[in-house]
Short mmCIF file of C-alpha atoms in Angstrom, two decimals:
data_model
loop_
_atom_site.label_atom_id
_atom_site.label_comp_id
_atom_site.label_asym_id
_atom_site.label_seq_id
_atom_site.Cartn_x
_atom_site.Cartn_y
_atom_site.Cartn_z
CA MET A 13 26.35 -6.63 15.33
CA MET A 14 29.96 -7.88 15.24
CA ALA A 15 28.71 -11.18 13.85
CA TRP A 16 26.88 -9.28 11.14
CA ARG A 17 30.02 -7.35 10.18
CA ARG A 18 32.22 -10.45 10.07
CA ALA A 19 29.66 -12.33 7.97
CA SER A 20 29.32 -9.35 5.64
CA GLN A 21 33.09 -9.40 5.05
CA VAL A 22 33.28 -13.06 4.12
CA CYS A 23 29.87 -13.78 2.55
CA SER A 24 28.69 -12.77 -0.86
CA GLY A 25 26.13 -13.95 -3.38
CA PRO A 26 24.36 -17.16 -2.31
CA LEU A 27 26.22 -17.39 1.01
CA LEU A 28 25.08 -13.91 2.02
CA ASN A 29 21.50 -14.75 1.09
CA ILE A 30 21.64 -17.87 3.27
CA PHE A 31 23.09 -15.88 6.17
CA LEU A 32 20.33 -13.26 5.89
CA PHE A 33 17.67 -15.96 5.79
CA LEU A 34 19.06 -17.52 8.98
CA VAL A 35 19.13 -14.14 10.73
CA VAL A 36 15.45 -13.64 9.94
CA GLN A 37 14.56 -17.12 11.21
CA ILE A 38 16.49 -16.54 14.46
CA ALA A 39 14.52 -13.31 14.92
CA HIS A 40 11.30 -15.25 14.48
CA ILE A 41 12.33 -17.77 17.11
CA THR A 42 13.62 -15.29 19.67
CA GLN A 43 10.65 -12.91 19.39
CA GLY A 44 7.94 -15.46 18.74
CA ASP A 45 5.48 -15.85 15.88
CA ASN A 46 2.95 -13.58 17.54
CA GLY A 47 5.34 -10.65 17.75
CA PRO A 48 5.71 -8.12 20.55
CA SER A 49 3.00 -7.47 23.12
CA PRO A 50 1.15 -4.13 23.05
CA LEU A 51 3.24 -1.31 24.54
CA PRO A 52 2.21 1.38 27.04
CA VAL A 53 0.94 4.59 25.46
CA GLY A 54 3.83 6.78 24.36
CA ALA A 55 6.43 4.04 24.57
CA ARG A 56 9.02 3.89 21.81
CA THR A 57 8.63 0.86 19.59
CA PRO A 58 11.88 -1.15 19.69
CA ASN A 59 13.95 -1.28 16.54
CA LEU A 60 13.41 -4.44 14.54
CA PHE A 61 16.09 -7.10 14.79
CA LEU A 62 18.08 -6.62 11.62
CA PRO A 63 20.51 -3.74 11.18
CA PRO A 64 19.44 -0.91 8.87
CA ILE A 65 19.33 -1.78 5.20
CA THR A 66 22.29 -0.22 3.47
CA THR A 67 23.07 0.54 -0.14
CA GLY A 68 26.59 -0.79 -0.22
CA ALA A 69 27.89 -2.55 -3.30
CA MET A 70 28.09 -5.79 -1.31
CA GLU A 71 24.30 -6.09 -1.05
CA SER A 72 22.34 -6.68 -4.23
CA PRO A 73 18.83 -5.24 -4.71
CA ILE A 74 17.48 -8.80 -4.57
CA THR A 75 19.12 -9.38 -1.17
CA GLN A 76 17.83 -6.08 0.19
CA ALA A 77 14.34 -6.89 -1.06
CA HIS A 78 14.40 -10.28 0.64
CA VAL A 79 15.40 -8.77 3.98
CA PHE A 80 12.84 -5.99 3.69
CA ARG A 81 9.93 -8.30 2.88
CA SER A 82 10.84 -10.79 5.60
CA GLU A 83 10.92 -8.07 8.24
CA PHE A 84 7.84 -6.26 6.97
CA LEU A 85 5.80 -9.45 6.84
CA ARG A 86 6.90 -10.29 10.38
CA LEU A 87 5.63 -6.89 11.53
CA LEU A 88 2.28 -7.41 9.80
CA GLN A 89 1.92 -10.83 11.39
CA SER A 90 2.72 -9.45 14.85
CA ARG A 91 -0.68 -7.75 15.11
CA ARG A 92 -2.87 -10.31 13.36
CA SER A 93 -5.91 -12.23 14.49
CA PRO A 94 -6.00 -16.01 13.93
CA LYS A 95 -5.78 -17.26 10.36
CA VAL A 96 -8.89 -18.25 8.43
CA PRO A 97 -9.39 -20.07 5.13
CA LEU A 98 -9.18 -17.74 2.14
CA ILE A 99 -12.86 -17.78 1.16
CA ALA A 100 -14.77 -15.25 -0.96
CA ASN A 101 -18.51 -15.06 -0.26
CA SER A 102 -21.07 -13.27 -2.40
CA SER A 103 -22.54 -10.09 -0.91
CA ASN A 104 -25.09 -7.48 -1.92
CA PRO A 105 -24.36 -4.23 -3.77
CA VAL A 106 -24.05 -1.21 -1.50
CA GLU A 107 -26.94 1.18 -2.10
CA ASN A 108 -25.88 4.01 0.22
CA PRO A 109 -22.09 3.94 0.64
CA LEU A 110 -20.73 5.60 3.77
CA PHE A 111 -18.50 8.65 3.38
CA GLN A 112 -16.77 9.91 6.53
CA ALA A 113 -16.29 13.43 5.12
CA ASP A 114 -17.50 15.46 2.16
CA VAL A 115 -17.74 13.42 -1.03
CA PRO A 116 -14.74 14.30 -3.22
CA SER A 117 -15.13 15.10 -6.90
CA THR A 118 -14.88 12.23 -9.38
CA LYS A 119 -14.00 14.57 -12.27
CA ALA A 120 -10.42 13.30 -12.63
CA ILE A 121 -11.23 9.58 -12.54
CA GLU A 122 -14.15 10.12 -14.92
CA SER A 123 -11.60 11.36 -17.46
CA CYS A 124 -9.93 7.93 -17.60
CA PRO A 125 -9.72 6.56 -21.15
CA LYS A 126 -12.46 4.05 -21.93
CA GLU A 127 -13.72 2.08 -24.90
CA ASN A 128 -16.69 3.56 -26.72
CA ILE A 129 -19.25 0.89 -25.86
CA GLY A 130 -22.78 2.23 -26.16
CA ASN A 131 -24.37 -0.28 -23.82
CA LEU A 132 -21.41 -0.55 -21.42
CA LYS A 133 -23.57 -0.94 -18.31
CA GLU A 134 -25.23 -3.99 -19.85
CA MET A 135 -21.91 -5.45 -20.99
CA LEU A 136 -20.33 -5.29 -17.54
CA LYS A 137 -20.23 -8.18 -15.12
CA GLU A 138 -20.37 -6.99 -11.50
CA GLU A 139 -19.25 -9.04 -8.51
CA ASN A 140 -19.80 -8.01 -4.91
CA LEU A 141 -17.75 -10.19 -2.56
CA HIS A 142 -16.45 -10.45 0.98
CA LEU A 143 -12.97 -12.00 1.15
CA HIS A 144 -11.98 -13.42 4.54
CA THR A 145 -8.46 -12.25 5.41
CA GLU A 146 -8.33 -12.93 9.17
CA ASP A 147 -10.55 -13.84 12.12
CA SER A 148 -11.56 -10.38 13.32
CA GLU A 149 -14.26 -7.76 12.93
CA GLN A 150 -12.21 -6.13 10.16
CA GLY A 151 -11.28 -9.49 8.62
CA LYS A 152 -13.92 -9.37 5.87
CA LEU A 153 -12.57 -7.49 2.86
CA PRO A 154 -15.41 -6.03 0.73
CA LEU A 155 -14.69 -6.19 -3.00
CA LEU A 156 -16.34 -4.62 -6.04
CA ILE A 157 -15.13 -6.32 -9.21
CA LEU A 158 -16.09 -5.18 -12.72
CA SER A 159 -15.19 -6.88 -16.00
CA LEU A 160 -16.65 -7.33 -19.45
CA LYS A 161 -18.96 -10.30 -19.74
CA GLU A 162 -17.02 -13.22 -21.18
CA ARG A 163 -17.41 -14.23 -24.78
CA THR A 164 -14.50 -16.62 -24.60
CA LYS A 165 -12.63 -17.87 -21.56
CA VAL A 166 -9.41 -15.90 -21.33
CA ARG A 167 -7.08 -14.79 -18.58
CA ARG A 168 -7.06 -11.01 -18.48
CA PRO A 169 -4.90 -8.42 -16.79
CA ALA A 170 -6.28 -7.12 -13.49
CA ILE A 171 -5.80 -3.88 -11.57
CA VAL A 172 -6.58 -3.17 -7.93
CA PHE A 173 -7.80 0.37 -7.18
CA MET A 174 -7.47 1.97 -3.73
CA HIS A 175 -9.59 4.90 -2.54
CA GLY A 176 -8.43 7.78 -0.38
CA THR A 177 -9.20 8.70 3.23
CA ASN A 178 -12.88 8.77 4.22
CA THR A 179 -14.22 7.46 0.90
CA ASN A 180 -15.00 3.93 -0.28
CA LYS A 181 -14.88 1.49 -3.18
CA GLU A 182 -18.18 2.73 -4.65
CA TRP A 183 -16.57 6.13 -5.22
CA LEU A 184 -14.10 4.36 -7.52
CA ARG A 185 -16.82 3.05 -9.89
CA PRO A 186 -16.12 5.45 -12.83
CA TRP A 187 -12.46 4.42 -12.71
CA LEU A 188 -13.32 0.73 -12.53
CA GLU A 189 -15.78 0.98 -15.43
CA ALA A 190 -13.21 2.70 -17.65
CA TYR A 191 -10.63 -0.06 -17.16
CA ALA A 192 -13.22 -2.83 -17.42
CA SER A 193 -14.34 -1.41 -20.78
CA ARG A 194 -10.76 -1.88 -22.03
CA GLY A 195 -10.56 -5.54 -21.08
CA TYR A 196 -9.18 -5.37 -17.55
CA VAL A 197 -10.61 -7.05 -14.49
CA ALA A 198 -11.02 -3.98 -12.24
CA ILE A 199 -11.08 -4.50 -8.48
CA GLY A 200 -12.11 -1.89 -5.93
CA LEU A 201 -12.09 -2.52 -2.18
CA ASP A 202 -12.83 -0.83 1.12
CA SER A 203 -9.70 -0.23 3.18
CA ARG A 204 -9.84 -0.82 6.93
CA TYR A 205 -12.55 1.18 8.76
CA HIS A 206 -13.94 2.56 5.49
CA GLY A 207 -17.04 1.82 3.44
CA GLU A 208 -18.69 -1.42 4.50
CA ARG A 209 -16.04 -1.82 7.21
CA ALA A 210 -17.13 1.37 8.98
CA ASP A 211 -20.13 1.59 11.30
CA CYS A 212 -20.17 5.37 11.68
CA LYS A 213 -18.65 8.56 10.27
CA THR A 214 -15.84 8.55 12.81
CA ALA A 215 -14.84 4.89 12.39
CA TYR A 216 -11.42 5.54 10.85
CA ARG A 217 -10.55 8.33 13.29
CA ASP A 218 -11.64 6.17 16.21
CA ALA A 219 -9.53 3.24 14.98
CA LEU A 220 -6.42 5.42 14.73
CA ILE A 221 -6.88 6.69 18.27
CA SER A 222 -7.47 3.15 19.54
CA SER A 223 -4.26 2.01 17.83
CA TRP A 224 -2.33 4.79 19.57
CA ARG A 225 -3.71 3.90 22.97
CA ASN A 226 -3.69 0.11 22.72
CA GLY A 227 -0.92 -0.69 20.24
CA ASN A 228 -2.66 -3.81 18.93
CA THR A 229 -3.73 -2.75 15.42
CA MET A 230 -2.23 -0.79 12.51
CA PRO A 231 -5.16 0.94 10.76
CA PHE A 232 -2.87 3.51 9.14
CA ILE A 233 -1.64 1.77 5.97
CA PHE A 234 -0.27 -1.51 7.30
CA ASP A 235 -3.41 -3.48 8.20
CA THR A 236 -4.84 -2.82 4.74
CA VAL A 237 -1.54 -3.96 3.20
CA TRP A 238 -2.14 -7.30 4.92
CA ASP A 239 -5.53 -7.42 3.18
CA LEU A 240 -3.83 -6.66 -0.14
CA ILE A 241 -1.42 -9.56 0.35
CA LYS A 242 -4.37 -11.89 0.90
CA LEU A 243 -6.17 -10.30 -2.05
CA ALA A 244 -3.18 -11.04 -4.30
CA GLU A 245 -3.38 -14.66 -3.19
CA TYR A 246 -7.06 -14.77 -4.13
CA LEU A 247 -6.66 -13.02 -7.49
CA THR A 248 -3.90 -15.36 -8.63
CA GLN A 249 -6.27 -18.29 -8.05
CA ARG A 250 -9.05 -16.93 -10.29
CA ASP A 251 -9.34 -18.50 -13.71
CA ASP A 252 -10.21 -15.19 -15.42
CA ILE A 253 -7.04 -13.37 -14.31
CA ASP A 254 -3.50 -13.75 -15.59
CA PRO A 255 -1.53 -14.10 -12.31
CA LYS A 256 1.52 -12.47 -13.91
CA ARG A 257 -0.39 -9.33 -14.91
CA ILE A 258 -1.84 -7.81 -11.75
CA GLY A 259 -1.37 -4.08 -11.20
CA ILE A 260 -2.22 -1.79 -8.32
CA THR A 261 -2.90 1.94 -8.02
CA GLY A 262 -4.54 4.31 -5.57
CA ILE A 263 -5.07 7.91 -4.57
CA SER A 264 -3.59 9.60 -1.46
CA LEU A 265 -4.01 7.03 1.35
CA GLY A 266 -4.75 4.59 -1.45
CA GLY A 267 -1.48 5.60 -3.08
CA MET A 268 0.32 4.66 0.13
CA HIS A 269 -1.50 1.33 0.16
CA ALA A 270 -0.43 0.68 -3.45
CA TRP A 271 3.18 1.65 -2.69
CA PHE A 272 3.56 -0.63 0.33
CA ALA A 273 1.59 -3.52 -1.20
CA ALA A 274 3.94 -3.51 -4.20
CA ALA A 275 6.94 -3.42 -1.87
CA ALA A 276 5.58 -6.31 0.20
CA ASP A 277 4.21 -8.62 -2.49
CA THR A 278 5.78 -9.34 -5.89
CA ARG A 279 2.47 -10.62 -7.22
CA TYR A 280 1.68 -6.97 -7.88
CA SER A 281 3.62 -6.76 -11.11
CA VAL A 282 3.01 -3.06 -11.91
CA ALA A 283 2.37 -0.20 -9.47
CA VAL A 284 1.27 3.41 -9.91
CA PRO A 285 0.79 5.23 -6.58
CA LEU A 286 -0.86 8.65 -6.96
CA ILE A 287 -0.15 11.52 -4.52
CA GLY A 288 0.89 9.09 -1.80
CA VAL A 289 4.65 8.50 -1.83
CA GLN A 290 6.56 10.60 0.68
CA GLY A 291 9.44 10.56 3.16
CA PHE A 292 8.13 10.23 6.73
CA ARG A 293 11.57 10.43 8.38
CA TRP A 294 12.59 13.40 6.25
CA ALA A 295 9.39 15.24 7.16
CA ILE A 296 10.11 14.84 10.87
CA ASP A 297 13.76 15.89 10.55
CA ASN A 298 12.92 18.91 8.40
CA ASP A 299 9.73 20.09 10.15
CA GLU A 300 7.58 19.34 7.12
CA TRP A 301 5.16 17.04 8.94
CA GLU A 302 2.28 19.42 9.66
CA ALA A 303 0.24 18.91 6.46
CA ARG A 304 0.34 15.12 6.82
CA VAL A 305 -0.54 15.35 10.51
CA ASN A 306 -3.45 17.68 9.78
CA SER A 307 -4.99 15.07 7.47
CA ILE A 308 -5.67 12.90 10.56
CA LYS A 309 -5.33 15.58 13.23
CA PRO A 310 -7.79 14.15 15.83
CA LEU A 311 -5.33 11.29 16.36
CA PHE A 312 -2.46 13.66 17.09
CA GLU A 313 -4.59 15.86 19.34
CA GLU A 314 -5.48 12.85 21.47
CA ALA A 315 -1.81 11.86 21.60
CA ARG A 316 -0.91 15.41 22.66
CA ILE A 317 -3.38 15.22 25.53
CA ASP A 318 -2.19 11.75 26.57
CA LEU A 319 1.43 12.90 26.64
CA GLY A 320 0.65 16.12 28.52
CA LYS A 321 1.97 18.39 25.79
CA ASN A 322 0.74 21.89 24.97
CA VAL A 323 1.38 21.58 21.25
CA ILE A 324 1.97 18.90 18.64
CA ASP A 325 5.72 18.73 17.95
CA LYS A 326 8.09 16.51 16.01
CA GLU A 327 8.79 14.31 19.05
CA LEU A 328 5.09 13.57 19.37
CA VAL A 329 4.74 12.90 15.64
CA GLU A 330 7.56 10.38 15.75
CA LYS A 331 6.04 8.62 18.77
CA VAL A 332 2.67 8.33 17.04
CA TRP A 333 4.16 6.87 13.85
CA ASN A 334 6.26 4.42 15.86
CA ARG A 335 3.19 3.36 17.78
CA ILE A 336 0.55 2.95 15.04
CA ALA A 337 2.86 1.96 12.16
CA PRO A 338 6.24 0.75 13.51
CA GLY A 339 9.06 1.37 11.05
CA LEU A 340 7.09 3.82 8.91
CA ALA A 341 9.54 6.62 9.72
CA SER A 342 12.60 4.35 9.74
CA LYS A 343 13.40 1.03 8.04
CA PHE A 344 10.14 0.76 6.07
CA ASP A 345 10.16 4.37 4.89
CA SER A 346 10.45 5.26 1.20
CA PRO A 347 14.29 5.15 0.99
CA TYR A 348 14.01 1.42 1.75
CA SER A 349 10.59 0.41 0.42
CA LEU A 350 10.77 1.97 -3.05
CA PRO A 351 13.99 0.23 -4.21
CA VAL A 352 12.63 -3.24 -3.35
CA ILE A 353 9.90 -2.87 -6.00
CA ALA A 354 12.58 -3.10 -8.72
CA PRO A 355 12.61 -4.47 -11.36
CA ARG A 356 8.78 -4.39 -11.55
CA PRO A 357 7.39 -1.30 -13.34
CA LEU A 358 6.76 1.60 -10.96
CA TYR A 359 5.44 5.06 -11.86
CA ILE A 360 5.12 7.58 -9.02
CA LEU A 361 2.87 10.59 -9.70
CA ASN A 362 2.71 13.50 -7.25
CA GLY A 363 1.87 17.19 -7.24
CA ALA A 364 4.90 19.47 -7.24
CA ASN A 365 3.30 21.67 -4.58
CA ASP A 366 1.85 18.91 -2.41
CA PRO A 367 2.54 19.78 1.27
CA ARG A 368 1.67 16.22 2.37
CA CYS A 369 4.27 14.73 0.01
CA PRO A 370 7.01 17.40 -0.11
CA LEU A 371 9.52 16.90 -2.89
CA GLY A 372 12.48 17.34 -0.54
CA GLY A 373 11.53 14.11 1.15
CA LEU A 374 11.78 12.20 -2.11
CA GLU A 375 15.30 13.14 -3.18
CA VAL A 376 17.02 10.22 -1.45
CA PRO A 377 14.24 7.64 -2.09
CA LEU A 378 14.20 8.44 -5.80
CA LYS A 379 17.98 8.20 -6.09
CA ARG A 380 17.96 4.81 -4.35
CA ALA A 381 15.10 3.59 -6.52
CA GLU A 382 16.86 4.68 -9.70
CA LYS A 383 19.99 2.87 -8.55
CA ALA A 384 18.03 -0.33 -7.85
CA TYR A 385 16.38 -0.25 -11.27
CA LYS A 386 19.75 0.26 -12.97
CA GLU A 387 21.30 -2.60 -11.00
CA THR A 388 18.42 -4.88 -12.02
CA ALA A 389 18.86 -3.88 -15.69
CA SER A 390 15.42 -2.26 -15.81
CA PRO A 391 15.88 1.54 -15.79
CA GLY A 392 12.96 1.98 -18.18
CA ASN A 393 10.63 0.43 -15.62
CA PHE A 394 10.89 3.35 -13.21
CA LYS A 395 9.41 6.83 -13.63
CA PHE A 396 8.59 9.79 -11.40
CA LYS A 397 6.59 12.88 -12.27
CA ALA A 398 5.69 15.85 -10.08
CA GLU A 399 3.00 17.80 -11.89
CA ASP A 400 3.72 21.54 -11.85
CA GLY A 401 1.36 23.79 -9.95
CA VAL A 402 -0.52 20.90 -8.35
CA GLY A 403 -0.98 20.35 -4.62
CA HIS A 404 -2.57 17.36 -2.93
CA GLU A 405 -5.05 16.47 -5.64
CA VAL A 406 -5.32 13.87 -8.35
CA THR A 407 -5.59 15.27 -11.87
CA SER A 408 -6.73 14.09 -15.28
CA PHE A 409 -3.07 14.12 -16.32
CA MET A 410 -2.22 11.62 -13.58
CA ILE A 411 -5.14 9.40 -14.52
CA LYS A 412 -4.10 9.38 -18.20
CA GLU A 413 -0.42 8.79 -17.40
CA SER A 414 -1.23 5.87 -15.12
CA SER A 415 -3.56 4.41 -17.76
CA ASP A 416 -0.82 4.54 -20.39
CA TRP A 417 1.66 2.95 -17.98
CA PHE A 418 -0.62 0.02 -17.22
CA ASP A 419 -1.38 -0.50 -20.92
CA LYS A 420 2.33 -0.49 -21.71
CA PHE A 421 3.18 -3.24 -19.24
CA LEU A 422 -0.02 -5.24 -18.79
CA LYS A 423 -1.79 -5.15 -22.16
CA GLU A 424 -0.53 -8.27 -23.88
CA GLU A 425 -2.51 -10.83 -25.82
CA ASP A 426 -4.99 -12.36 -23.38
CA MET A 427 -4.28 -15.96 -22.45
CA THR A 428 -6.83 -18.68 -23.21
CA CYS A 429 -7.93 -20.51 -20.09
CA ASP A 430 -7.18 -24.20 -19.81
#
């Protein structure tokens, strides 16, 4: 730590960037490419190597973003199976998609603006693919891609859509069709242990409990973010997509996926997370964690039993987050992950009365994000809206606002393919 302080006092600009890069590389060498071994149940995950990211004037948003992404990527790689070639294979349409709970209403996403095309179904091109992201049972990423059938070869804007807990990519179809009708390449996917990646109605719950007990996977948010990084790599290689115009959005758990994918990978040029952004550390410190815990309560009940506790308390909640998603309630939480998205356009939409994403937990993250966007000369690229009277639900207002945001930043003249 003393070395860090001395270097901070004498380094600035390019020299500081070089110093930070070397620190990250030393961490890689000392801890190994494969990361830490699984920990015993209930053990506290060690703090990552670098000191906490600060907001001092010495550190630019670009420097902070570099440190954040290096450390976050190292965490993702620490629980990965062997690498595989990035190959997309054709698959069959899903006739009976698996839902792990009651099927949620599609009313809000059906309200998404769309072009008035009488024979839209006939005009749409549908692709069903499996993208290989790693050598594991969950390493095949199922994709549903909709776009208008080509009349001329052009590179179009693309948007990735993320579903919520216990649903699947097929549930997203009305949303995908609306964007495809307006000239976007619309991509839906099954997150880990959902849809085609689930073999039963308790697959996601079982995976969370396994992660708690074994410490070798990160099914809550982070493993799917790895898939989204590999997906960005694939999308930028397609000749029908403009690699500089790829957006991402999602609902609830999907909103968290969109938030962290945008923080981790700059190839996502515009992000609109819906009812997903929150402050995990703040919720623990202010006893506002219960609603989030209840959304995946079987996990926390199993942890309570394993730890010999009579009730779920804040200490248990922190241990679970540290175990299944290290850093989620510390250095990768929203006060640090939101600012690194700057200067790329980011619109956060929540419900003002959402107990899973309480507004108190967003005060500091929003201030830091606003500061980062001002320092990168892009204050107009950041927006937050908490819809009055709305709890944890996506609304037609949110769908329309996100649509307008994407059109504003992604709808340019389509590029002719070479």
